[in-house]
């Protein structure tokens, strides 16, 4: 995607891509804050803080911005439980834009799945199969990259000198 933006519009394309990702990140944080804080006046404080913290880091074109957006989007979907079909989509985009971050994806999905099934087990209710399938598909997206299974060891290898 970064290369396509560069081929299409040169460095200006990269700047537009970076600005779009930063805007998306702030929008996702604002949506999460609104969901969490139920329209509390201070709910806009969270996107403002995120902007202040990440602004300096987002001035360069790096794949981390895609990861920040993916984390915010994934957590929003996991927290609100809608739309569940977005979990595999976000996971696929995330690992194909910044695959080395896949352990964060796994931790997020595992944590929410564990919480969900612990609550279901304690309440003795039947599990929601759609929730299970969406989470499992999200986890399997890790392997739908050009690296396939080679991606598994990537985050744990030492940086080249």
Coordinates of N, CA, C and O in Angstrom, one line a residue:
X1 N 0.8 -1.2 0.0 CA 0.0 0.0 0.0 C 0.9 1.2 0.0 O 0.6 2.2 -0.7
X2 N 1.9 1.2 0.8 CA 2.8 2.4 0.8 C 3.5 2.6 -0.5 O 3.6 3.7 -1.0
X3 N 3.9 1.5 -1.1 CA 4.6 1.6 -2.4 C 3.6 2.1 -3.5 O 4.0 2.9 -4.3
X4 N 2.4 1.6 -3.4 CA 1.4 2.0 -4.3 C 1.1 3.5 -4.2 O 0.9 4.2 -5.2
X5 N 1.0 4.0 -3.0 CA 0.8 5.5 -2.7 C 2.0 6.3 -3.3 O 1.9 7.3 -3.9
X6 N 3.2 5.7 -3.1 CA 4.4 6.4 -3.6 C 4.4 6.4 -5.2 O 4.8 7.4 -5.8
X7 N 4.1 5.2 -5.8 CA 4.1 5.1 -7.2 C 3.0 6.1 -7.8 O 3.2 6.7 -8.9
X8 N 1.9 6.2 -7.2 CA 0.8 7.0 -7.7 C 1.1 8.5 -7.6 O 0.8 9.2 -8.6
X9 N 1.6 8.9 -6.5 CA 1.8 10.4 -6.3 C 3.1 10.8 -5.7 O 3.2 11.9 -5.2
X10 N 4.1 9.9 -5.7 CA 5.4 10.3 -5.2 C 5.3 10.5 -3.6 O 4.5 9.9 -2.9
X11 N 6.2 11.4 -3.2 CA 6.3 11.6 -1.7 C 5.0 12.2 -1.2 O 4.6 12.0 -0.1
X12 N 4.3 13.0 -2.1 CA 3.0 13.6 -1.7 C 2.0 12.4 -1.4 O 1.1 12.6 -0.5
X13 N 2.0 11.3 -2.1 CA 1.2 10.2 -1.8 C 1.4 9.6 -0.5 O 0.5 9.2 0.2
X14 N 2.7 9.5 -0.1 CA 3.1 9.0 1.2 C 2.6 10.0 2.3 O 2.1 9.5 3.4
X15 N 2.6 11.3 2.1 CA 2.1 12.3 3.0 C 0.6 12.1 3.2 O 0.1 12.1 4.3
X16 N -0.1 11.9 2.1 CA -1.5 11.8 2.2 C -1.9 10.5 2.9 O -2.9 10.4 3.7
X17 N -1.1 9.4 2.6 CA -1.4 8.1 3.3 C -1.2 8.3 4.8 O -2.0 7.8 5.6
X18 N -0.1 8.9 5.2 CA 0.2 9.2 6.6 C -0.9 10.0 7.2 O -1.4 9.7 8.3
X19 N -1.4 11.0 6.6 CA -2.4 11.9 7.1 C -3.7 11.1 7.2 O -4.5 11.3 8.2
X20 N -4.0 10.3 6.3 CA -5.3 9.5 6.3 C -5.2 8.5 7.5 O -6.2 8.3 8.2
X21 N -4.1 7.8 7.7 CA -4.0 6.9 8.8 C -4.1 7.6 10.1 O -4.7 7.1 11.1
X22 N -3.5 8.8 10.2 CA -3.5 9.5 11.5 C -5.0 10.0 11.8 O -5.4 9.9 12.9
X23 N -5.7 10.4 10.8 CA -7.1 10.8 10.9 C -7.9 9.6 11.3 O -8.8 9.7 12.2
X24 N -7.7 8.5 10.6 CA -8.4 7.3 11.0 C -8.2 6.9 12.4 O -9.1 6.5 13.2
X25 N -6.9 7.0 12.9 CA -6.6 6.6 14.2 C -7.4 7.5 15.2 O -8.0 7.0 16.2
X26 N -7.4 8.8 15.0 CA -8.1 9.7 15.9 C -9.6 9.4 15.9 O -10.2 9.5 16.9
X27 N -10.1 9.1 14.7 CA -11.5 8.8 14.6 C -11.9 7.5 15.4 O -12.9 7.5 16.2
X28 N -11.0 6.5 15.3 CA -11.3 5.2 16.0 C -11.2 5.4 17.5 O -11.9 4.9 18.3
X29 N -10.2 6.2 18.0 CA -10.1 6.5 19.4 C -11.3 7.3 19.9 O -11.8 7.0 21.0
X30 N -11.7 8.2 19.1 CA -12.9 9.0 19.5 C -14.1 8.1 19.6 O -14.9 8.2 20.5
X31 N -14.3 7.2 18.6 CA -15.4 6.3 18.7 C -15.4 5.4 19.9 O -16.4 5.1 20.6
X32 N -14.2 4.9 20.2 CA -14.0 4.1 21.4 C -14.3 4.9 22.7 O -14.9 4.3 23.6
X33 N -13.8 6.1 22.7 CA -14.0 6.9 23.9 C -15.5 7.2 24.1 O -16.0 7.2 25.2
X34 N -16.2 7.4 23.0 CA -17.6 7.7 23.0 C -18.4 6.5 23.5 O -19.3 6.6 24.3
X35 N -18.0 5.3 23.0 CA -18.6 4.0 23.4 C -18.3 3.8 24.9 O -19.2 3.4 25.7
X36 N -17.1 4.0 25.3 CA -16.7 3.8 26.7 C -17.3 4.8 27.7 O -17.8 4.4 28.8
X37 N -17.3 6.0 27.3 CA -17.6 7.1 28.3 C -19.1 7.6 28.1 O -19.5 8.5 28.8
X38 N -19.8 7.1 27.1 CA -21.2 7.4 26.9 C -21.4 8.9 26.8 O -22.2 9.5 27.6
X39 N -20.8 9.5 25.9 CA -21.0 11.0 25.6 C -20.6 11.9 26.7 O -21.1 13.0 26.8
X40 N -19.7 11.4 27.6 CA -19.2 12.3 28.7 C -18.4 13.4 28.0 O -17.7 13.2 27.1
X41 N -18.5 14.6 28.5 CA -17.7 15.8 27.9 C -16.2 15.5 27.8 O -15.6 16.0 26.9
X42 N -15.7 14.8 28.7 CA -14.2 14.5 28.7 C -13.8 13.4 27.8 O -12.7 13.1 27.6
X43 N -14.8 12.8 27.1 CA -14.5 11.7 26.2 C -13.6 12.1 25.0 O -12.8 11.3 24.5
X44 N -13.7 13.4 24.7 CA -12.8 13.9 23.6 C -11.4 14.1 24.1 O -10.5 14.4 23.2
X45 N -11.2 14.0 25.4 CA -9.8 14.1 25.9 C -8.9 13.0 25.4 O -7.8 13.3 25.1
X46 N -9.5 11.8 25.2 CA -8.6 10.7 24.8 C -8.0 10.8 23.4 O -6.8 10.6 23.2
X47 N -8.8 11.2 22.4 CA -8.2 11.4 21.1 C -7.2 12.5 21.0 O -6.2 12.5 20.3
X48 N -7.5 13.5 21.9 CA -6.6 14.7 21.9 C -5.2 14.2 22.5 O -4.2 14.6 22.0
X49 N -5.3 13.4 23.6 CA -4.0 12.9 24.2 C -3.3 12.0 23.2 O -2.1 12.0 23.1
X50 N -4.0 11.1 22.5 CA -3.4 10.3 21.5 C -2.7 11.1 20.5 O -1.6 10.8 20.1
X51 N -3.4 12.1 20.0 CA -2.8 13.0 19.0 C -1.5 13.7 19.5 O -0.5 13.7 18.8
X52 N -1.5 14.1 20.7 CA -0.4 14.8 21.3 C 0.8 13.8 21.5 O 2.0 14.1 21.2
X53 N 0.5 12.6 21.9 CA 1.5 11.6 22.1 C 2.1 11.1 20.8 O 3.4 11.0 20.7
X54 N 1.3 10.8 19.8 CA 1.8 10.2 18.6 C 2.2 11.2 17.5 O 2.7 10.8 16.5
X55 N 1.9 12.5 17.7 CA 2.1 13.4 16.6 C 3.6 13.4 16.2 O 3.9 13.3 15.0
X56 N 4.5 13.4 17.1 CA 5.9 13.4 16.8 C 6.3 12.1 16.1 O 7.1 12.2 15.1
X57 N 5.8 11.0 16.5 CA 6.1 9.7 15.9 C 5.5 9.5 14.6 O 6.0 8.7 13.8
X58 N 4.4 10.3 14.3 CA 3.7 10.1 13.0 C 4.2 11.0 11.9 O 3.7 11.0 10.8
X59 N 5.3 11.7 12.2 CA 5.8 12.7 11.1 C 6.5 11.9 10.1 O 6.7 12.4 9.0
X60 N 7.0 10.7 10.4 CA 7.7 9.9 9.4 C 6.8 8.9 8.8 O 5.9 8.5 9.5
X61 N 7.0 8.4 7.6 CA 6.2 7.4 7.0 C 6.7 6.0 7.5 O 7.8 5.6 6.9
X62 N 6.1 5.4 8.4 CA 6.5 4.1 9.0 C 5.3 3.2 9.1 O 4.2 3.7 9.3
X63 N 5.5 1.9 9.1 CA 4.3 1.0 9.2 C 3.7 1.0 10.6 O 2.6 0.5 10.7
X64 N 4.3 1.6 11.6 CA 3.7 1.6 12.9 C 2.3 2.3 12.9 O 1.5 2.0 13.7
X65 N 2.1 3.3 12.1 CA 0.9 4.0 12.1 C -0.3 3.1 11.7 O -1.4 3.2 12.2
X66 N 0.0 2.2 10.7 CA -1.0 1.2 10.4 C -1.3 0.3 11.6 O -2.4 -0.1 11.8
X67 N -0.3 0.0 12.4 CA -0.5 -0.9 13.6 C -1.3 -0.1 14.6 O -2.2 -0.7 15.2
X68 N -1.1 1.2 14.8 CA -1.8 1.9 15.7 C -3.3 1.9 15.3 O -4.2 1.8 16.2
X69 N -3.6 2.1 14.0 CA -5.0 2.1 13.5 C -5.6 0.8 13.7 O -6.8 0.6 14.1
X70 N -4.8 -0.3 13.4 CA -5.4 -1.6 13.5 C -5.7 -2.0 15.0 O -6.7 -2.6 15.3
X71 N -4.8 -1.6 15.9 CA -5.1 -1.8 17.3 C -6.3 -1.1 17.8 O -7.2 -1.7 18.4
X72 N -6.4 0.2 17.4 CA -7.6 0.9 17.8 C -8.9 0.4 17.2 O -9.9 0.2 17.9
X73 N -8.8 0.0 15.9 CA -10.0 -0.6 15.2 C -10.4 -2.0 15.8 O -11.6 -2.2 16.1
X74 N -9.4 -2.8 16.0 CA -9.6 -4.1 16.6 C -10.2 -4.0 18.0 O -11.2 -4.7 18.3
X75 N -9.7 -3.2 18.8 CA -10.2 -3.0 20.2 C -11.6 -2.5 20.2 O -12.4 -2.9 21.0
X76 N -11.9 -1.6 19.2 CA -13.3 -1.1 19.2 C -14.2 -2.2 18.8 O -15.3 -2.4 19.4
X77 N -13.9 -3.0 17.8 CA -14.7 -4.1 17.4 C -14.9 -5.2 18.5 O -16.0 -5.6 18.8
X78 N -13.8 -5.5 19.2 CA -13.8 -6.5 20.2 C -14.6 -6.0 21.4 O -15.3 -6.7 22.1
X79 N -14.5 -4.7 21.7 CA -15.2 -4.1 22.8 C -16.7 -4.0 22.6 O -17.5 -4.3 23.4
X80 N -17.1 -3.5 21.4 CA -18.5 -3.3 21.1 C -19.2 -4.6 20.5 O -20.4 -4.7 20.5
X81 N -18.3 -5.5 20.1 CA -18.8 -6.8 19.5 C -19.6 -6.6 18.2 O -20.4 -7.4 17.9
X82 N -19.3 -5.5 17.5 CA -20.0 -5.3 16.2 C -19.1 -4.4 15.4 O -18.5 -3.5 16.0
X83 N -18.9 -4.5 14.2 CA -19.4 -5.7 13.4 C -18.3 -6.8 13.5 O -17.1 -6.5 13.3
X84 N -18.7 -8.0 13.8 CA -17.7 -9.1 14.0 C -17.0 -9.5 12.8 O -15.9 -9.9 12.8
X85 N -17.6 -9.3 11.6 CA -16.9 -9.6 10.4 C -15.7 -8.7 10.2 O -14.8 -9.1 9.3
X86 N -15.6 -7.6 10.9 CA -14.4 -6.8 10.7 C -13.2 -7.3 11.4 O -12.1 -6.9 11.0
X87 N -13.3 -8.3 12.3 CA -12.1 -8.8 13.0 C -11.2 -9.5 12.0 O -10.0 -9.1 11.9
X88 N -11.6 -10.4 11.1 CA -10.7 -11.0 10.1 C -10.1 -9.9 9.1 O -9.0 -10.0 8.7
X89 N -11.0 -9.0 8.8 CA -10.6 -7.9 7.8 C -9.5 -7.1 8.4 O -8.4 -6.8 7.8
X90 N -9.7 -6.6 9.6 CA -8.6 -5.8 10.3 C -7.4 -6.6 10.5 O -6.3 -6.1 10.2
X91 N -7.5 -7.9 10.9 CA -6.3 -8.7 11.1 C -5.6 -8.9 9.8 O -4.3 -8.8 9.8
X92 N -6.3 -9.2 8.7 CA -5.6 -9.4 7.4 C -4.9 -8.1 7.0 O -3.7 -8.2 6.5
X93 N -5.5 -7.0 7.1 CA -4.8 -5.7 6.7 C -3.6 -5.4 7.6 O -2.6 -5.0 7.1
X94 N -3.8 -5.7 8.9 CA -2.7 -5.4 9.8 C -1.5 -6.2 9.5 O -0.4 -5.7 9.4
X95 N -1.7 -7.6 9.4 CA -0.5 -8.4 9.2 C 0.2 -8.2 7.9 O 1.4 -8.5 7.7
X96 N -0.6 -7.7 6.9 CA 0.0 -7.5 5.6 C 0.7 -6.1 5.5 O 1.5 -5.8 4.6
X97 N 0.3 -5.2 6.4 CA 1.0 -3.9 6.4 C 2.1 -3.8 7.4 O 3.1 -3.0 7.2
X98 N 2.0 -4.5 8.5 CA 3.0 -4.5 9.6 C 3.0 -5.8 10.3 O 2.7 -5.9 11.5
X99 N 3.4 -6.8 9.6 CA 3.3 -8.2 10.1 C 4.1 -8.5 11.3 O 3.7 -9.4 12.1
X100 N 5.1 -7.8 11.6 CA 6.0 -8.1 12.8 C 5.2 -7.8 14.1 O 5.6 -8.3 15.1
X101 N 4.1 -7.1 14.0 CA 3.2 -6.8 15.1 C 2.2 -7.9 15.4 O 1.3 -7.7 16.3
X102 N 2.2 -9.0 14.7 CA 1.2 -10.0 14.9 C 1.0 -10.5 16.3 O -0.1 -10.9 16.7
X103 N 2.0 -10.6 17.1 CA 1.8 -11.0 18.5 C 0.8 -10.1 19.3 O 0.0 -10.6 20.1
X104 N 0.8 -8.8 18.9 CA -0.2 -7.9 19.6 C -1.6 -8.3 19.2 O -2.5 -8.3 20.0
X105 N -1.8 -8.6 17.9 CA -3.1 -9.1 17.4 C -3.5 -10.3 18.1 O -4.7 -10.4 18.6
X106 N -2.6 -11.3 18.3 CA -3.0 -12.5 19.0 C -3.3 -12.3 20.4 O -4.3 -12.8 20.9
X107 N -2.6 -11.4 21.1 CA -2.9 -11.1 22.5 C -4.2 -10.4 22.7 O -5.0 -10.8 23.6
X108 N -4.5 -9.5 21.8 CA -5.8 -8.8 21.9 C -7.0 -9.8 21.7 O -7.9 -9.8 22.5
X109 N -6.9 -10.6 20.6 CA -8.0 -11.5 20.3 C -8.1 -12.6 21.4 O -9.2 -12.9 21.9
X110 N -7.0 -13.1 21.8 CA -7.0 -14.2 22.9 C -7.6 -13.6 24.2 O -8.4 -14.3 24.8
X111 N -7.2 -12.4 24.5 CA -7.7 -11.8 25.8 C -9.2 -11.6 25.8 O -9.9 -12.0 26.7
X112 N -9.8 -11.1 24.7 CA -11.2 -10.9 24.6 C -12.0 -12.2 24.5 O -13.0 -12.4 25.0
X113 N -11.4 -13.2 23.7 CA -12.0 -14.5 23.6 C -12.0 -15.2 25.0 O -13.1 -15.7 25.4
X114 N -10.9 -15.1 25.8 CA -10.9 -15.7 27.1 C -11.9 -15.0 28.0 O -12.6 -15.7 28.8
X115 N -12.0 -13.7 28.0 CA -13.0 -13.0 28.8 C -14.4 -13.4 28.5 O -15.2 -13.7 29.3
X116 N -14.7 -13.5 27.2 CA -16.0 -13.9 26.7 C -16.4 -15.3 27.2 O -17.4 -15.5 27.8
X117 N -15.5 -16.2 27.0 CA -15.8 -17.6 27.3 C -15.8 -17.8 28.8 O -16.5 -18.7 29.3
X118 N -15.0 -17.1 29.6 CA -15.0 -17.2 31.0 C -16.4 -16.7 31.5 O -17.0 -17.3 32.4
X119 N -16.9 -15.6 31.0 CA -18.2 -15.1 31.4 C -19.3 -16.1 31.0 O -20.2 -16.4 31.8
X120 N -19.2 -16.7 29.8 CA -20.2 -17.6 29.4 C -20.2 -18.9 30.3 O -21.2 -19.5 30.6
X121 N -19.0 -19.3 30.6 CA -18.9 -20.5 31.5 C -19.4 -20.3 32.9 O -20.2 -21.1 33.4
X122 N -19.1 -19.1 33.4 CA -19.7 -18.8 34.7 C -21.2 -18.6 34.8 O -21.8 -18.9 35.7
X123 N -21.7 -18.1 33.7 CA -23.2 -17.9 33.6 C -23.9 -19.2 33.0 O -25.1 -19.2 32.9
X124 N -23.1 -20.2 32.7 CA -23.6 -21.5 32.2 C -24.5 -21.3 30.9 O -25.4 -22.0 30.7
X125 N -24.1 -20.3 30.1 CA -24.9 -20.1 28.9 C -24.2 -20.7 27.7 O -23.0 -21.1 27.8
X126 N -24.9 -20.9 26.6 CA -24.3 -21.5 25.4 C -23.3 -20.5 24.8 O -23.6 -19.3 24.8
X127 N -22.2 -20.9 24.2 CA -21.3 -20.0 23.6 C -21.9 -19.4 22.3 O -22.7 -20.1 21.6
X128 N -21.4 -18.3 21.9 CA -21.8 -17.6 20.7 C -20.8 -18.1 19.6 O -19.7 -17.6 19.6
X129 N -21.3 -18.9 18.7 CA -20.4 -19.5 17.7 C -19.8 -18.5 16.7 O -18.7 -18.6 16.2
X130 N -20.6 -17.4 16.4 CA -20.2 -16.4 15.5 C -19.0 -15.6 16.1 O -18.0 -15.3 15.4
X131 N -19.0 -15.4 17.4 CA -17.9 -14.7 18.1 C -16.7 -15.6 18.0 O -15.6 -15.1 17.8
X132 N -16.8 -16.9 18.3 CA -15.7 -17.8 18.2 C -15.1 -17.9 16.8 O -13.9 -17.8 16.6
X133 N -16.0 -18.0 15.8 CA -15.5 -18.1 14.4 C -14.8 -16.8 14.0 O -13.7 -16.8 13.3
X134 N -15.3 -15.6 14.3 CA -14.7 -14.4 14.0 C -13.3 -14.3 14.6 O -12.4 -13.8 13.9
X135 N -13.2 -14.6 15.9 CA -11.9 -14.6 16.5 C -10.9 -15.6 15.9 O -9.8 -15.2 15.7
X136 N -11.4 -16.8 15.6 CA -10.5 -17.8 15.0 C -10.0 -17.3 13.6 O -8.9 -17.5 13.2
X137 N -11.0 -16.8 12.8 CA -10.6 -16.3 11.5 C -9.6 -15.2 11.6 O -8.6 -15.1 10.8
X138 N -9.8 -14.3 12.6 CA -8.8 -13.2 12.8 C -7.4 -13.7 13.1 O -6.4 -13.2 12.6
X139 N -7.3 -14.8 13.9 CA -6.1 -15.4 14.3 C -5.4 -16.1 13.0 O -4.2 -16.0 12.9
X140 N -6.2 -16.7 12.2 CA -5.7 -17.4 11.0 C -5.2 -16.4 10.0 O -4.4 -16.8 9.1
X141 N -5.6 -15.2 10.0 CA -5.2 -14.2 9.0 C -3.7 -13.9 9.1 O -3.1 -13.4 8.2
X142 N -3.1 -14.3 10.3 CA -1.6 -14.1 10.4 C -0.9 -14.8 9.3 O 0.1 -14.4 8.8
X143 N -1.4 -16.0 8.9 CA -0.7 -16.8 7.9 C -1.1 -16.4 6.4 O -0.6 -17.0 5.5
X144 N -2.0 -15.5 6.2 CA -2.3 -15.0 4.9 C -1.5 -13.8 4.5 O -2.0 -12.7 4.2
X145 N -0.2 -14.0 4.5 CA 0.8 -13.0 4.1 C 1.7 -13.7 3.1 O 1.7 -14.9 3.0
X146 N 2.5 -12.9 2.4 CA 3.5 -13.5 1.5 C 4.5 -14.4 2.2 O 5.0 -15.3 1.7
X147 N 4.7 -14.1 3.5 CA 5.6 -15.0 4.3 C 5.1 -16.3 4.8 O 5.8 -17.2 5.2
X148 N 3.7 -16.4 4.8 CA 3.0 -17.6 5.3 C 3.5 -17.9 6.7 O 3.4 -17.1 7.6
X149 N 4.1 -19.1 6.9 CA 4.5 -19.5 8.2 C 5.8 -19.0 8.7 O 6.2 -19.1 9.9
X150 N 6.6 -18.4 7.8 CA 7.8 -17.8 8.2 C 7.6 -16.6 9.1 O 8.6 -16.2 9.8
X151 N 6.5 -16.0 9.1 CA 6.2 -14.8 9.9 C 6.2 -15.1 11.4 O 6.5 -14.2 12.2
X152 N 6.0 -16.4 11.7 CA 5.9 -16.8 13.1 C 7.2 -16.4 13.9 O 7.1 -15.8 15.0
X153 N 8.3 -16.6 13.4 CA 9.6 -16.3 14.1 C 10.1 -14.9 13.9 O 10.9 -14.4 14.7
X154 N 9.5 -14.2 13.0 CA 10.0 -12.8 12.6 C 10.1 -11.9 13.8 O 11.2 -11.2 14.0
X155 N 9.1 -11.7 14.7 CA 9.3 -10.7 15.7 C 10.3 -11.1 16.8 O 10.7 -10.3 17.6
X156 N 10.7 -12.4 16.8 CA 11.6 -12.8 17.9 C 13.0 -13.0 17.4 O 13.9 -13.4 18.2
X157 N 13.3 -12.6 16.2 CA 14.7 -12.7 15.7 C 15.4 -11.4 16.0 O 14.8 -10.3 16.1
X158 N 16.7 -11.5 16.3 CA 17.5 -10.2 16.5 C 17.5 -9.3 15.3 O 17.5 -9.8 14.2
X159 N 17.6 -8.0 15.6 CA 17.7 -7.1 14.5 C 19.0 -7.2 13.8 O 20.1 -7.4 14.5
X160 N 19.1 -7.1 12.5 CA 20.4 -7.2 11.8 C 21.2 -6.0 12.1 O 20.7 -4.9 12.3
X161 N 22.5 -6.2 12.2 CA 23.4 -5.1 12.6 C 23.7 -4.2 11.5 O 23.5 -4.3 10.3

